[in-house]
């Protein structure tokens, strides 16, 4: 049985080189040419204090530059959430300007055709653009999160749902997230570990400089590895272990690239007293800029 492969590369000053190497280590893109490619970054908020909240545009650009060597049919996607519409977040964050420079289209998934799936007694509207993608790229960021401990590639899928007030689903995340991991195809995952977030994530935590890029194809294996880097036991992260028990991926992948042990660091847990005190500066930058 072939083990899942995950790569870790120290980023240094050349993000394009680091991303290219991380993908090469897992066997390359695997594109044949001309596929419809959908790219999902983490864009949960328009503000990005310390570079810790949303996927770094340098990671996004590096992946797009590699993919477009094989196809020009690339769409970056996001859906509305409680903080704002996807369009407004993309505009205010600077994402639309970046995509315009790259001649890449942006889609607000909230307005897309959809299918209704019922999971854990909740009706989920899944956009057709994601379901019909011929190649799906997930670009999460390494962060802690109050409801599910860590937000990585599986939790990043929550952002495709056509529901602005997603908080009504939070009590069912440990059923919904594994379902999304099963339903949404994954062809490439590139994790932004340049500046991670610890503590009261996913928006008002505190920055943790890591300076790494992680790549893989299986969301369970990628997330289990990233959780270990943060000193979380992946078997105790319910949405990860449930996804594993559903046969969606393994918890102990083969790790390629740079020596990963030196990047292991214990992240502050969400809503601990220490994390809450440290987050005060981030609260000011997100909600009271000026």
Short mmCIF file of C-alpha atoms in Angstrom, two decimals:
data_model
loop_
_atom_site.label_atom_id
_atom_site.label_comp_id
_atom_site.label_asym_id
_atom_site.label_seq_id
_atom_site.Cartn_x
_atom_site.Cartn_y
_atom_site.Cartn_z
CA UNK A 1 0.00 0.00 0.00
CA UNK A 2 1.44 3.38 -1.03
CA UNK A 3 1.49 5.93 1.78
CA UNK A 4 0.14 9.41 1.25
CA UNK A 5 2.90 11.96 0.70
CA UNK A 6 3.18 15.41 2.24
CA UNK A 7 6.05 17.81 1.68
CA UNK A 8 7.44 20.60 3.84
CA UNK A 9 9.75 23.24 2.41
CA UNK A 10 11.33 26.17 4.20
CA UNK A 11 10.19 29.22 2.25
CA UNK A 12 13.15 31.57 2.56
CA UNK A 13 13.00 34.67 0.38
CA UNK A 14 11.74 32.98 -2.80
CA UNK A 15 8.12 31.90 -2.35
CA UNK A 16 7.77 30.79 -5.98
CA UNK A 17 10.77 28.51 -5.64
CA UNK A 18 9.48 27.07 -2.35
CA UNK A 19 6.00 26.38 -3.73
CA UNK A 20 7.42 24.85 -6.91
CA UNK A 21 9.69 22.54 -4.90
CA UNK A 22 6.94 21.54 -2.47
CA UNK A 23 4.70 20.47 -5.36
CA UNK A 24 7.52 18.71 -7.20
CA UNK A 25 8.24 16.63 -4.09
CA UNK A 26 4.73 15.14 -4.15
CA UNK A 27 4.96 14.30 -7.85
CA UNK A 28 4.04 17.56 -9.54
CA UNK A 29 0.69 19.05 -10.46
CA UNK A 30 -0.63 16.04 -12.35
CA UNK A 31 -2.44 18.21 -14.88
CA UNK A 32 -2.91 16.92 -18.41
CA UNK A 33 -3.74 20.33 -19.87
CA UNK A 34 -6.90 22.37 -20.37
CA UNK A 35 -8.70 21.32 -17.18
CA UNK A 36 -11.20 23.60 -15.42
CA UNK A 37 -9.27 24.52 -12.29
CA UNK A 38 -10.93 25.91 -9.17
CA UNK A 39 -8.73 27.53 -6.51
CA UNK A 40 -10.02 28.09 -2.96
CA UNK A 41 -7.83 30.29 -0.73
CA UNK A 42 -8.67 31.23 2.84
CA UNK A 43 -10.35 34.64 2.58
CA UNK A 44 -12.39 34.68 5.77
CA UNK A 45 -11.87 38.41 6.32
CA UNK A 46 -10.81 41.46 4.33
CA UNK A 47 -8.28 42.50 6.97
CA UNK A 48 -5.09 40.52 7.38
CA UNK A 49 -3.17 41.87 10.41
CA UNK A 50 0.38 40.57 10.67
CA UNK A 51 -0.30 38.48 7.54
CA UNK A 52 -1.86 35.77 9.73
CA UNK A 53 -5.55 35.74 8.73
CA UNK A 54 -5.82 35.00 5.00
CA UNK A 55 -3.81 33.01 2.50
CA UNK A 56 -0.72 34.97 1.50
CA UNK A 57 -1.09 36.30 -2.04
CA UNK A 58 2.48 35.19 -2.79
CA UNK A 59 1.39 31.56 -2.24
CA UNK A 60 -1.69 32.08 -4.40
CA UNK A 61 0.29 33.72 -7.18
CA UNK A 62 2.98 31.02 -7.12
CA UNK A 63 0.39 28.26 -7.50
CA UNK A 64 -1.45 30.09 -10.28
CA UNK A 65 1.78 30.66 -12.20
CA UNK A 66 2.47 26.92 -12.13
CA UNK A 67 -1.06 25.86 -13.02
CA UNK A 68 -1.43 28.26 -15.94
CA UNK A 69 1.47 26.55 -17.71
CA UNK A 70 -1.04 23.73 -18.29
CA UNK A 71 -4.38 25.56 -18.50
CA UNK A 72 -5.80 29.08 -18.65
CA UNK A 73 -9.17 27.94 -17.28
CA UNK A 74 -8.57 29.03 -13.67
CA UNK A 75 -11.12 30.50 -11.27
CA UNK A 76 -10.48 31.66 -7.71
CA UNK A 77 -13.56 31.20 -5.52
CA UNK A 78 -15.03 32.23 -2.19
CA UNK A 79 -18.54 32.60 -0.73
CA UNK A 80 -20.29 35.18 1.42
CA UNK A 81 -19.87 34.99 5.17
CA UNK A 82 -21.02 36.93 8.20
CA UNK A 83 -18.18 39.46 7.91
CA UNK A 84 -19.14 40.56 4.37
CA UNK A 85 -19.92 39.40 0.87
CA UNK A 86 -17.19 37.49 -0.92
CA UNK A 87 -16.98 40.28 -3.51
CA UNK A 88 -16.39 42.96 -0.89
CA UNK A 89 -13.82 40.88 0.98
CA UNK A 90 -11.99 40.16 -2.28
CA UNK A 91 -11.99 43.85 -3.19
CA UNK A 92 -11.04 45.26 0.21
CA UNK A 93 -8.31 42.69 0.80
CA UNK A 94 -6.62 43.49 -2.50
CA UNK A 95 -7.33 40.06 -3.93
CA UNK A 96 -9.26 41.41 -6.93
CA UNK A 97 -6.36 43.71 -7.83
CA UNK A 98 -3.95 40.78 -7.61
CA UNK A 99 -6.16 38.56 -9.78
CA UNK A 100 -6.62 41.39 -12.28
CA UNK A 101 -2.84 41.66 -12.58
CA UNK A 102 -2.70 37.91 -13.21
CA UNK A 103 -5.70 37.96 -15.61
CA UNK A 104 -7.51 35.41 -13.42
CA UNK A 105 -11.26 35.45 -12.77
CA UNK A 106 -12.94 35.53 -9.35
CA UNK A 107 -16.29 33.91 -8.59
CA UNK A 108 -18.60 34.51 -5.66
CA UNK A 109 -19.90 30.99 -5.09
CA UNK A 110 -23.00 32.30 -3.32
CA UNK A 111 -24.50 33.20 -6.70
CA UNK A 112 -23.54 29.92 -8.37
CA UNK A 113 -25.91 27.10 -9.32
CA UNK A 114 -26.00 24.58 -6.49
CA UNK A 115 -27.04 21.18 -5.19
CA UNK A 116 -28.72 20.69 -1.82
CA UNK A 117 -27.14 18.06 0.41
CA UNK A 118 -28.53 17.17 3.84
CA UNK A 119 -25.96 16.45 6.52
CA UNK A 120 -26.58 16.06 10.25
CA UNK A 121 -30.07 17.48 9.85
CA UNK A 122 -28.80 20.58 8.06
CA UNK A 123 -29.34 21.45 4.41
CA UNK A 124 -26.11 22.48 2.68
CA UNK A 125 -26.04 24.30 -0.65
CA UNK A 126 -22.95 23.15 -2.51
CA UNK A 127 -21.98 25.23 -5.56
CA UNK A 128 -21.80 23.46 -8.89
CA UNK A 129 -18.54 25.16 -9.81
CA UNK A 130 -16.84 23.32 -6.95
CA UNK A 131 -18.65 20.02 -7.50
CA UNK A 132 -17.91 20.07 -11.25
CA UNK A 133 -14.29 21.19 -11.01
CA UNK A 134 -11.92 19.03 -13.03
CA UNK A 135 -9.06 20.04 -10.74
CA UNK A 136 -9.51 21.52 -7.26
CA UNK A 137 -6.78 23.44 -5.43
CA UNK A 138 -7.15 24.10 -1.71
CA UNK A 139 -4.94 26.88 -0.27
CA UNK A 140 -5.52 26.93 3.51
CA UNK A 141 -3.52 28.69 6.19
CA UNK A 142 -2.17 27.18 9.40
CA UNK A 143 -4.41 28.51 12.18
CA UNK A 144 -6.13 27.51 15.38
CA UNK A 145 -9.91 27.83 15.57
CA UNK A 146 -12.30 27.94 18.50
CA UNK A 147 -14.89 25.41 17.32
CA UNK A 148 -12.69 22.65 15.88
CA UNK A 149 -9.25 23.46 17.37
CA UNK A 150 -7.46 23.80 14.01
CA UNK A 151 -8.47 25.25 10.68
CA UNK A 152 -6.57 23.74 7.78
CA UNK A 153 -7.59 22.26 4.43
CA UNK A 154 -10.76 20.47 5.60
CA UNK A 155 -12.07 23.50 7.51
CA UNK A 156 -11.23 25.71 4.50
CA UNK A 157 -13.93 23.80 2.58
CA UNK A 158 -16.51 25.36 4.91
CA UNK A 159 -15.98 28.55 2.91
CA UNK A 160 -17.55 27.10 -0.24
CA UNK A 161 -21.02 26.72 1.28
CA UNK A 162 -23.77 29.04 0.05
CA UNK A 163 -24.79 30.36 3.43
CA UNK A 164 -23.76 33.76 4.72
CA UNK A 165 -24.55 33.07 8.38
CA UNK A 166 -22.51 29.91 8.63
CA UNK A 167 -22.43 30.10 12.43
CA UNK A 168 -25.74 28.19 12.56
CA UNK A 169 -23.77 25.17 11.35
CA UNK A 170 -21.01 25.36 13.96
CA UNK A 171 -22.56 22.77 16.28
CA UNK A 172 -22.52 20.25 13.43
CA UNK A 173 -19.01 20.94 12.13
CA UNK A 174 -17.65 17.55 13.14
CA UNK A 175 -20.23 15.91 10.88
CA UNK A 176 -20.29 18.53 8.11
CA UNK A 177 -16.54 18.87 7.61
CA UNK A 178 -15.88 15.15 7.01
CA UNK A 179 -18.79 15.14 4.56
CA UNK A 180 -17.22 18.03 2.66
CA UNK A 181 -13.86 16.26 2.68
CA UNK A 182 -15.57 13.26 1.08
CA UNK A 183 -17.65 15.23 -1.41
CA UNK A 184 -15.21 17.85 -2.71
CA UNK A 185 -12.39 16.45 -4.83
CA UNK A 186 -8.81 17.37 -3.99
CA UNK A 187 -6.06 17.44 -6.57
CA UNK A 188 -3.63 19.78 -4.83
CA UNK A 189 -3.28 21.32 -1.39
CA UNK A 190 -0.69 24.00 -0.70
CA UNK A 191 -0.69 25.21 2.89
CA UNK A 192 0.42 28.72 3.77
CA UNK A 193 2.68 28.35 6.79
CA UNK A 194 4.55 31.61 6.29
CA UNK A 195 2.87 33.42 9.19
CA UNK A 196 0.51 31.11 11.03
CA UNK A 197 -2.07 31.99 13.69
CA UNK A 198 -2.33 30.64 17.22
CA UNK A 199 -4.79 31.32 20.00
CA UNK A 200 -8.22 32.78 19.33
CA UNK A 201 -8.45 32.05 15.62
CA UNK A 202 -9.55 32.15 12.91
CA UNK A 203 -9.41 35.98 12.86
CA UNK A 204 -8.21 37.53 16.12
CA UNK A 205 -5.48 35.16 17.24
CA UNK A 206 -1.81 36.06 17.38
CA UNK A 207 0.86 35.57 14.71
CA UNK A 208 3.33 32.70 14.75
CA UNK A 209 6.23 33.02 12.31
CA UNK A 210 6.93 29.63 10.70
CA UNK A 211 8.26 30.39 7.23
CA UNK A 212 7.19 27.12 5.60
CA UNK A 213 5.13 25.81 2.69
CA UNK A 214 3.39 22.41 2.90
CA UNK A 215 1.96 20.49 -0.05
CA UNK A 216 -0.07 17.33 -0.46
CA UNK A 217 -3.11 15.88 -2.17
CA UNK A 218 -5.09 14.31 0.67
CA UNK A 219 -6.77 16.70 3.12
CA UNK A 220 -6.78 14.22 6.01
CA UNK A 221 -3.07 13.51 5.72
CA UNK A 222 -2.14 17.15 5.21
CA UNK A 223 -4.23 18.30 8.17
CA UNK A 224 -2.97 15.53 10.45
CA UNK A 225 0.61 16.50 9.67
CA UNK A 226 -0.05 20.22 10.17
CA UNK A 227 -1.82 19.48 13.46
CA UNK A 228 1.29 17.69 14.70
CA UNK A 229 3.42 20.69 13.76
CA UNK A 230 1.15 22.72 16.07
CA UNK A 231 1.50 20.08 18.83
CA UNK A 232 -2.09 18.86 18.47
CA UNK A 233 -2.77 15.12 18.45
CA UNK A 234 -4.73 14.65 15.19
CA UNK A 235 -6.61 11.71 16.70
CA UNK A 236 -8.17 14.18 19.15
CA UNK A 237 -9.35 16.58 16.41
CA UNK A 238 -12.82 15.18 15.78
CA UNK A 239 -13.30 16.25 12.17
CA UNK A 240 -9.87 14.88 11.24
CA UNK A 241 -10.29 11.53 12.99
CA UNK A 242 -13.84 11.09 11.64
CA UNK A 243 -12.59 11.78 8.12
CA UNK A 244 -9.87 9.19 8.67
CA UNK A 245 -12.40 6.65 10.00
CA UNK A 246 -14.46 7.23 6.85
CA UNK A 247 -11.47 6.02 4.85
CA UNK A 248 -10.68 9.44 3.42
CA UNK A 249 -6.99 9.52 4.34
CA UNK A 250 -4.29 8.42 6.74
CA UNK A 251 -2.97 10.17 9.82
CA UNK A 252 0.70 9.31 9.36
CA UNK A 253 1.80 10.26 5.84
CA UNK A 254 5.30 10.07 4.43
CA UNK A 255 6.90 13.49 4.88
CA UNK A 256 9.32 14.72 2.23
CA UNK A 257 11.48 17.83 1.91
CA UNK A 258 13.19 19.74 4.68
CA UNK A 259 13.57 18.39 8.20
CA UNK A 260 10.14 19.03 9.68
CA UNK A 261 10.96 18.34 13.31
CA UNK A 262 12.61 21.73 13.78
CA UNK A 263 9.37 23.49 12.84
CA UNK A 264 7.28 21.82 15.53
CA UNK A 265 6.02 24.43 17.99
CA UNK A 266 3.28 24.35 20.60
CA UNK A 267 0.47 26.69 19.56
CA UNK A 268 -1.61 28.52 22.15
CA UNK A 269 -5.03 26.86 22.38
CA UNK A 270 -8.14 28.86 21.49
CA UNK A 271 -9.79 30.82 24.30
CA UNK A 272 -7.22 30.03 26.97
CA UNK A 273 -6.47 32.98 29.26
CA UNK A 274 -3.04 33.35 27.66
CA UNK A 275 -4.50 33.35 24.14
CA UNK A 276 -7.23 35.84 25.05
CA UNK A 277 -4.78 38.32 26.57
CA UNK A 278 -2.44 38.05 23.59
CA UNK A 279 -5.27 38.64 21.11
CA UNK A 280 -6.06 42.17 22.31
CA UNK A 281 -3.72 43.75 19.77
CA UNK A 282 -5.31 41.79 16.93
CA UNK A 283 -8.81 42.82 17.99
CA UNK A 284 -7.80 46.45 17.61
CA UNK A 285 -6.30 45.86 14.16
CA UNK A 286 -9.31 43.90 12.84
CA UNK A 287 -12.19 45.85 14.34
CA UNK A 288 -10.74 49.28 15.16
CA UNK A 289 -8.14 50.05 12.48
CA UNK A 290 -6.73 53.51 12.24
#
